[in-house]
XYZ file of C-alpha atoms in Angstrom:
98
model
C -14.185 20.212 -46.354
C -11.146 18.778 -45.365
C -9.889 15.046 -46.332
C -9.143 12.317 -44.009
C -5.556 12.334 -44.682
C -5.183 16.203 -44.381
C -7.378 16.333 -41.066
C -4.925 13.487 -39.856
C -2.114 15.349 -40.439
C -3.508 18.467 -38.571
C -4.299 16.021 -35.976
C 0.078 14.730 -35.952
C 0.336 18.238 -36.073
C -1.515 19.391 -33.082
C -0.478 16.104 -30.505
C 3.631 17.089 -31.380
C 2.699 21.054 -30.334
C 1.031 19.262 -27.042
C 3.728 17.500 -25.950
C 6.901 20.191 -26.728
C 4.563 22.080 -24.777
C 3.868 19.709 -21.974
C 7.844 18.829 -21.814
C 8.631 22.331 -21.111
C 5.832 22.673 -18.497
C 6.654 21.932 -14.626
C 5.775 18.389 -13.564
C 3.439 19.955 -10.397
C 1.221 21.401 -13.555
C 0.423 18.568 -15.474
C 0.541 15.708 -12.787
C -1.752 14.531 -10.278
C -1.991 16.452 -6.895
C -0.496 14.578 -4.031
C -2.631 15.930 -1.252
C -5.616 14.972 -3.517
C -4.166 11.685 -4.061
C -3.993 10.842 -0.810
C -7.090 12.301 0.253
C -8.892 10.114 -2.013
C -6.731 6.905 -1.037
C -7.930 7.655 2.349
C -11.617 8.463 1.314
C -11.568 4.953 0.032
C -9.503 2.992 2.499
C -6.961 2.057 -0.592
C -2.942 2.148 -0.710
C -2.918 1.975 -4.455
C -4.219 4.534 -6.942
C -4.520 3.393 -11.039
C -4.946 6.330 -13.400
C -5.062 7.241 -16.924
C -2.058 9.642 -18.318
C -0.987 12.758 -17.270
C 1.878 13.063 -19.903
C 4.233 11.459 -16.820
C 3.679 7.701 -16.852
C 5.739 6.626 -13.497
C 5.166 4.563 -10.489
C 5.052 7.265 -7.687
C 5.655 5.504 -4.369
C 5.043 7.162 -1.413
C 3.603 6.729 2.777
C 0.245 7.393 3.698
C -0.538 6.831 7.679
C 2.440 4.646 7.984
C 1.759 2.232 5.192
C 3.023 2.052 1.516
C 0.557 3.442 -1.281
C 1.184 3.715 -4.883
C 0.126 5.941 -7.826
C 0.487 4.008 -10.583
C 0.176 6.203 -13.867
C -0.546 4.961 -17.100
C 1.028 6.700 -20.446
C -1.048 7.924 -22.726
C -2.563 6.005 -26.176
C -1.553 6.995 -29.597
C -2.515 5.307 -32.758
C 0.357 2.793 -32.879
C 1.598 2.764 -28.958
C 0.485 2.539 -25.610
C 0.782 0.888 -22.671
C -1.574 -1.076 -20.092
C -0.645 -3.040 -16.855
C -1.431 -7.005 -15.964
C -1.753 -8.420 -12.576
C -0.850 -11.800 -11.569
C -1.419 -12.624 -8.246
C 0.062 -9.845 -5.861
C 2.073 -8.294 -8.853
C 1.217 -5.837 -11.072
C 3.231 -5.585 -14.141
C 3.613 -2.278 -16.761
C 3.633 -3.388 -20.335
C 4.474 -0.451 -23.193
C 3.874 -1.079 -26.921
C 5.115 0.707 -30.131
């Protein structure tokens, strides 16, 4: 059996192969569908959309029937950074942390 410190560092070792290979791959491969986004926007009579990482944290801004909607997309949690959004009032507000 393995120790903790050498199946952490097969662990490193595996994330950095994920994301060279995620930064190579198209950004219509490992993001969120936009017909499916807005089908489920519609579905649920909402103009914003909050969802965990696809390796593409963004704000995608877009129409849907003649209103503005918004995928929000958060990045994705490692040991020692992050990131998480507030909302104050009508704003919402992306915080990142390292």
């Amino acid at each position: 059996s393995k120790s903790i410190e050498q199946r952490s560092a097969i662990a490193a070792e595996y994330r950095q192969r994920s994301g060279e290979a995620v930064s190579l791959k198209a950004a219509d491969i490992v993001d969120a569908n936009q017909i499916t986004v807005e089908s489920y926007l519609r579905a649920a009579e909402a103009l914003l959309l909050i969802h965990g990482h696809t390796h593409r944290p963004a704000n995608h801004r877009f129409e849907l029937n003649g209103a503005p909607a918004c995928r929000m997309v958060l990045p994705e949690w490692h040991q020692r950074s992050g990131g998480y959004l507030s909302v104050r009032g009508d704003s919402i507000s992306r915080h990142l942390f390292v």
